[in-house]
XYZ file of C-alpha atoms in Angstrom:
329
model
C -11.435 0.444 -17.319
C -14.443 1.031 -19.527
C -17.359 -0.928 -20.506
C -17.281 -4.738 -20.875
C -18.346 -7.041 -23.931
C -18.765 -10.934 -23.838
C -15.461 -12.401 -23.202
C -13.664 -14.179 -25.986
C -10.164 -14.464 -24.539
C -9.341 -15.752 -20.896
C -7.832 -13.392 -18.383
C -6.176 -15.196 -15.510
C -4.942 -13.970 -12.218
C -2.122 -14.520 -10.187
C 0.162 -15.890 -12.968
C 3.858 -16.153 -12.967
C 5.393 -12.539 -14.241
C 7.204 -12.660 -17.574
C 9.896 -10.954 -15.821
C 10.261 -14.032 -13.332
C 11.763 -13.129 -10.072
C 8.652 -14.901 -8.088
C 6.506 -12.062 -8.904
C 2.932 -12.444 -10.037
C 0.855 -10.676 -12.620
C -2.630 -10.778 -14.466
C -2.048 -12.492 -17.837
C -4.253 -12.794 -20.922
C -4.471 -15.894 -23.228
C -2.915 -15.122 -26.621
C -4.661 -12.323 -28.295
C -3.597 -12.883 -32.004
C -6.653 -13.452 -34.214
C -8.952 -11.493 -31.756
C -6.591 -8.029 -31.828
C -3.622 -6.201 -32.861
C -1.584 -4.542 -30.582
C -1.574 -1.121 -31.828
C -5.452 -1.277 -31.907
C -5.468 -2.213 -28.374
C -3.539 0.675 -27.085
C -5.762 3.108 -29.220
C -8.765 1.438 -27.312
C -6.930 1.509 -23.779
C -6.064 5.253 -24.289
C -9.901 5.924 -25.289
C -11.032 3.893 -22.248
C -8.543 5.681 -19.716
C -9.665 8.979 -21.017
C -13.259 8.137 -20.126
C -12.309 7.894 -16.615
C -14.256 6.648 -13.701
C -17.496 4.557 -14.850
C -20.176 2.818 -12.680
C -22.089 -0.243 -13.197
C -25.532 -0.270 -14.208
C -26.705 -1.451 -10.672
C -24.418 1.246 -9.168
C -25.997 3.988 -11.196
C -29.403 2.814 -9.952
C -28.439 3.840 -6.415
C -27.790 7.316 -7.800
C -23.912 6.740 -8.142
C -22.529 9.064 -10.933
C -19.758 11.057 -12.107
C -20.182 14.726 -11.080
C -17.551 16.180 -13.213
C -14.838 14.831 -15.432
C -11.908 16.795 -16.952
C -8.843 15.824 -18.561
C -5.364 17.799 -18.773
C -2.766 16.704 -21.392
C 0.816 17.132 -21.062
C 3.755 16.154 -22.994
C 4.223 12.783 -21.202
C 0.598 11.679 -21.264
C -2.540 13.157 -19.467
C -4.561 13.816 -16.060
C -8.005 12.610 -15.336
C -9.833 14.381 -12.804
C -13.189 12.816 -11.533
C -15.448 14.040 -8.754
C -17.390 11.006 -7.799
C -20.869 10.516 -6.056
C -21.018 7.174 -4.744
C -24.539 6.918 -4.267
C -27.042 5.772 -1.615
C -25.370 2.516 -0.683
C -22.318 4.465 0.235
C -24.492 7.321 1.752
C -23.888 9.507 -0.985
C -20.325 9.879 0.006
C -18.022 12.064 -2.508
C -14.389 11.245 -3.801
C -12.020 13.252 -5.867
C -10.240 10.927 -7.954
C -6.861 11.978 -9.772
C -5.151 9.644 -12.214
C -2.022 10.515 -14.318
C -1.492 8.249 -17.563
C 1.477 7.821 -19.231
C 2.875 5.301 -22.080
C 6.351 4.279 -22.855
C 6.394 2.054 -25.795
C 4.541 -1.109 -24.704
C 4.300 -0.188 -21.182
C 1.349 2.019 -19.680
C 1.376 3.300 -16.208
C -1.556 4.846 -14.417
C -1.044 6.737 -11.198
C -3.911 6.808 -8.701
C -3.683 9.815 -6.462
C -5.814 10.805 -3.291
C -5.109 14.493 -3.825
C -4.811 17.209 -6.749
C -1.175 17.965 -6.010
C -0.298 14.316 -7.713
C 2.982 14.251 -5.401
C 4.288 10.955 -3.818
C 2.681 11.537 -0.466
C -0.760 11.160 -1.856
C -0.121 8.597 -4.454
C -2.446 5.424 -3.650
C -1.392 2.840 -6.255
C 0.188 2.470 -9.757
C -1.534 0.377 -12.347
C 0.854 -1.333 -14.936
C -0.325 -2.663 -18.315
C 2.480 -4.133 -20.794
C 1.867 -5.720 -24.192
C 3.719 -8.540 -25.086
C 3.910 -8.842 -28.982
C 5.299 -12.270 -29.913
C 2.915 -13.915 -29.018
C 0.348 -11.037 -28.551
C -0.534 -11.188 -24.770
C -1.344 -8.414 -21.832
C 0.251 -8.417 -18.703
C -0.834 -6.167 -15.721
C -0.492 -5.435 -12.144
C -1.106 -3.094 -9.319
C 1.788 -1.747 -7.189
C -0.037 -0.500 -3.925
C 1.982 2.342 -2.440
C 3.116 2.271 0.846
C 2.297 5.182 3.192
C 4.671 6.958 5.904
C 2.277 6.832 8.966
C 2.763 9.249 11.726
C -0.682 9.950 13.354
C -2.907 9.058 15.688
C -2.331 5.378 15.467
C 1.537 5.470 16.037
C 0.776 7.954 18.813
C -1.383 5.684 20.551
C 1.095 3.063 20.381
C 3.798 4.998 21.717
C 1.663 6.105 24.668
C 0.938 2.435 25.594
C 4.702 1.681 25.009
C 5.987 4.436 27.208
C 3.583 3.687 29.961
C 4.738 0.047 29.824
C 8.378 1.092 30.046
C 7.566 3.318 33.066
C 5.772 0.543 34.856
C 8.670 -1.666 34.355
C 10.829 0.699 35.976
C 8.649 1.788 38.586
C 8.228 5.475 37.448
C 4.983 7.417 37.490
C 5.171 10.648 35.218
C 2.276 12.666 35.283
C 1.730 12.574 31.600
C 2.997 11.146 28.560
C 2.290 13.556 25.915
C 3.330 12.380 22.263
C 2.911 14.665 19.326
C 1.641 13.236 15.913
C 2.827 14.650 12.603
C 5.724 16.279 14.339
C 8.932 17.201 12.734
C 11.613 14.490 13.114
C 14.403 14.886 15.456
C 16.701 13.489 12.943
C 16.327 16.628 10.600
C 15.149 14.425 7.661
C 12.560 16.782 6.994
C 9.776 13.890 7.500
C 6.998 13.705 9.992
C 7.018 11.294 13.038
C 5.296 10.827 16.446
C 7.620 12.598 19.138
C 7.127 12.255 22.785
C 7.620 15.138 25.153
C 11.195 15.291 26.698
C 11.470 12.549 29.169
C 15.097 13.596 30.732
C 13.287 13.975 34.274
C 12.665 10.190 34.130
C 15.238 8.546 32.012
C 18.623 9.096 30.359
C 18.791 8.044 26.695
C 20.538 4.813 27.322
C 18.084 3.891 30.280
C 14.949 4.563 27.808
C 16.669 2.580 24.945
C 17.285 -0.372 27.336
C 13.537 -0.127 28.556
C 12.383 0.008 24.887
C 14.379 -3.032 24.104
C 13.074 -5.040 27.234
C 9.618 -3.626 26.833
C 9.048 -4.697 23.296
C 10.858 -8.233 23.702
C 9.519 -9.077 27.436
C 6.892 -6.931 28.389
C 4.295 -6.665 25.944
C 1.049 -8.700 26.357
C 0.069 -11.312 23.879
C -2.649 -9.721 21.720
C -6.285 -10.584 22.423
C -6.789 -12.288 19.260
C -3.482 -14.652 19.536
C -3.303 -17.484 21.857
C 0.483 -17.558 22.609
C 3.822 -15.624 21.674
C 7.100 -17.411 20.929
C 10.731 -15.848 20.646
C 12.952 -17.583 18.515
C 16.293 -17.101 16.929
C 17.726 -14.775 19.797
C 20.887 -12.724 18.374
C 22.925 -9.991 19.777
C 20.944 -7.059 17.750
C 17.531 -8.412 17.837
C 15.169 -11.453 17.859
C 12.232 -13.034 15.543
C 8.773 -13.579 16.952
C 6.013 -16.037 16.098
C 2.400 -15.119 17.360
C 0.070 -18.325 17.206
C -3.432 -16.986 16.679
C -6.849 -18.604 17.711
C -7.465 -19.085 13.821
C -4.716 -21.657 13.780
C -2.641 -19.152 11.657
C 0.857 -17.937 12.531
C 1.869 -14.326 12.237
C 5.984 -13.901 11.587
C 7.670 -10.715 12.872
C 11.424 -9.817 13.549
C 12.850 -7.058 15.431
C 16.412 -5.442 14.501
C 18.194 -3.286 17.072
C 20.884 -0.801 15.885
C 22.560 0.009 19.265
C 24.820 2.641 17.970
C 21.867 4.905 16.696
C 19.390 3.588 19.490
C 17.105 2.549 16.794
C 14.613 -0.445 16.731
C 13.074 -1.527 13.717
C 10.043 -4.171 14.116
C 9.265 -5.813 10.723
C 5.978 -7.643 10.035
C 5.892 -10.231 7.576
C 2.382 -11.222 7.999
C 1.647 -15.060 7.417
C 4.965 -15.570 5.627
C 7.088 -18.333 7.339
C 9.838 -17.697 4.997
C 9.995 -13.894 6.355
C 11.301 -12.757 2.968
C 8.896 -9.943 1.745
C 8.288 -7.249 4.705
C 4.599 -6.187 4.798
C 5.028 -3.170 7.098
C 7.825 -1.712 9.306
C 7.647 0.171 12.520
C 10.532 2.297 13.818
C 11.422 3.468 17.276
C 14.343 5.718 17.978
C 15.713 7.346 21.230
C 17.538 10.815 21.256
C 19.302 12.681 23.946
C 19.575 16.170 24.480
C 16.655 16.240 25.149
C 15.763 12.557 25.856
C 12.851 11.787 23.358
C 11.240 8.714 21.628
C 10.197 9.004 18.118
C 8.116 6.427 16.105
C 6.695 6.141 12.827
C 5.563 3.180 10.350
C 6.362 2.516 6.780
C 4.084 0.015 4.837
C 5.707 -1.234 1.973
C 4.644 -1.102 -1.622
C 2.464 -4.251 -2.013
C 2.204 -5.803 -5.799
C -1.506 -6.987 -6.596
C -2.600 -9.364 -9.442
C -5.755 -10.801 -7.629
C -9.527 -11.054 -9.205
C -10.255 -7.521 -8.895
C -7.462 -6.375 -10.955
C -8.089 -9.515 -13.346
C -11.922 -8.150 -13.700
C -10.552 -4.643 -14.633
C -8.012 -6.101 -17.418
C -10.813 -8.569 -18.681
C -13.165 -5.363 -19.216
C -10.602 -3.454 -21.041
C -9.534 -6.432 -23.321
C -13.184 -7.327 -24.007
C -14.146 -3.652 -24.935
C -11.035 -3.435 -27.136
C -11.747 -6.821 -28.919
C -15.370 -5.474 -29.627
C -14.122 -2.281 -31.116
C -11.687 -4.061 -33.305
C -14.531 -6.616 -34.720
C -16.490 -3.456 -35.430
C -13.734 -1.499 -36.972
C -12.779 -4.649 -39.337
C -16.492 -5.451 -40.093
C -16.468 -1.702 -41.381
C -19.538 -0.799 -38.814
């Protein structure tokens, strides 16, 4: 977010959001006397149009912006940067595409991993808000969840099917699973889909095997010391994994028997199990009998020190520019 000057106003991470609801944001101290809102927005737009900037130390390693272009549109503008990350990153290259738009006192920057600027390549959204009375800046980042249907889910499905076969004393010659396959549901989304399993299971047998394998048959992860199942109920169970680092991972499984669909919800280290971090779904179909799987990480809101540092640079730069402007320089 542009260059930095000396800091005259504190910018604090992980503060209670002004919207409430238990959310956290970056919040500045009051800016009245240092800056005015409209000048901040003018400065912020100039900084965003400047695109990516490297620190002086990074530039010494050869890091540089190879190309920088801006495309204007009625709602805002898009910045396209071709980056060379320098010697410390083995001169790796990255294409950066960021769409910016402002609606009154809210600015949103959408960072994409590809030039299509579509939801499937959206990495995160940075939201910056101005509050005018008193004048403060609030910001946060929403990291987008990505629909996963690749090699990791394929590997997990193959292990899961192998375990179901072992538990049922079946020995198929192969357990092929296709990543990035069209979903059998006809939703148009991709998932991992097994080869037809009619020769080994009915749909109901595979469903029961799936439940039993996930609840009873999987080994405790290497990094965990023990696993405890709690709160058994008709359509699922909760799970706690106690790790060797003396922390506890909380999970829940919910079964939808009428659809033969099982959703595994990972809450990370949250004992209250309120905000899902990632969801993995397994579903059994018949005609033919196949197992489908995919993973859907949830959108995560960030207001940590990395975001704080970016806001600090943006505010410091705006204040320095405002002082120069009011002093007639």
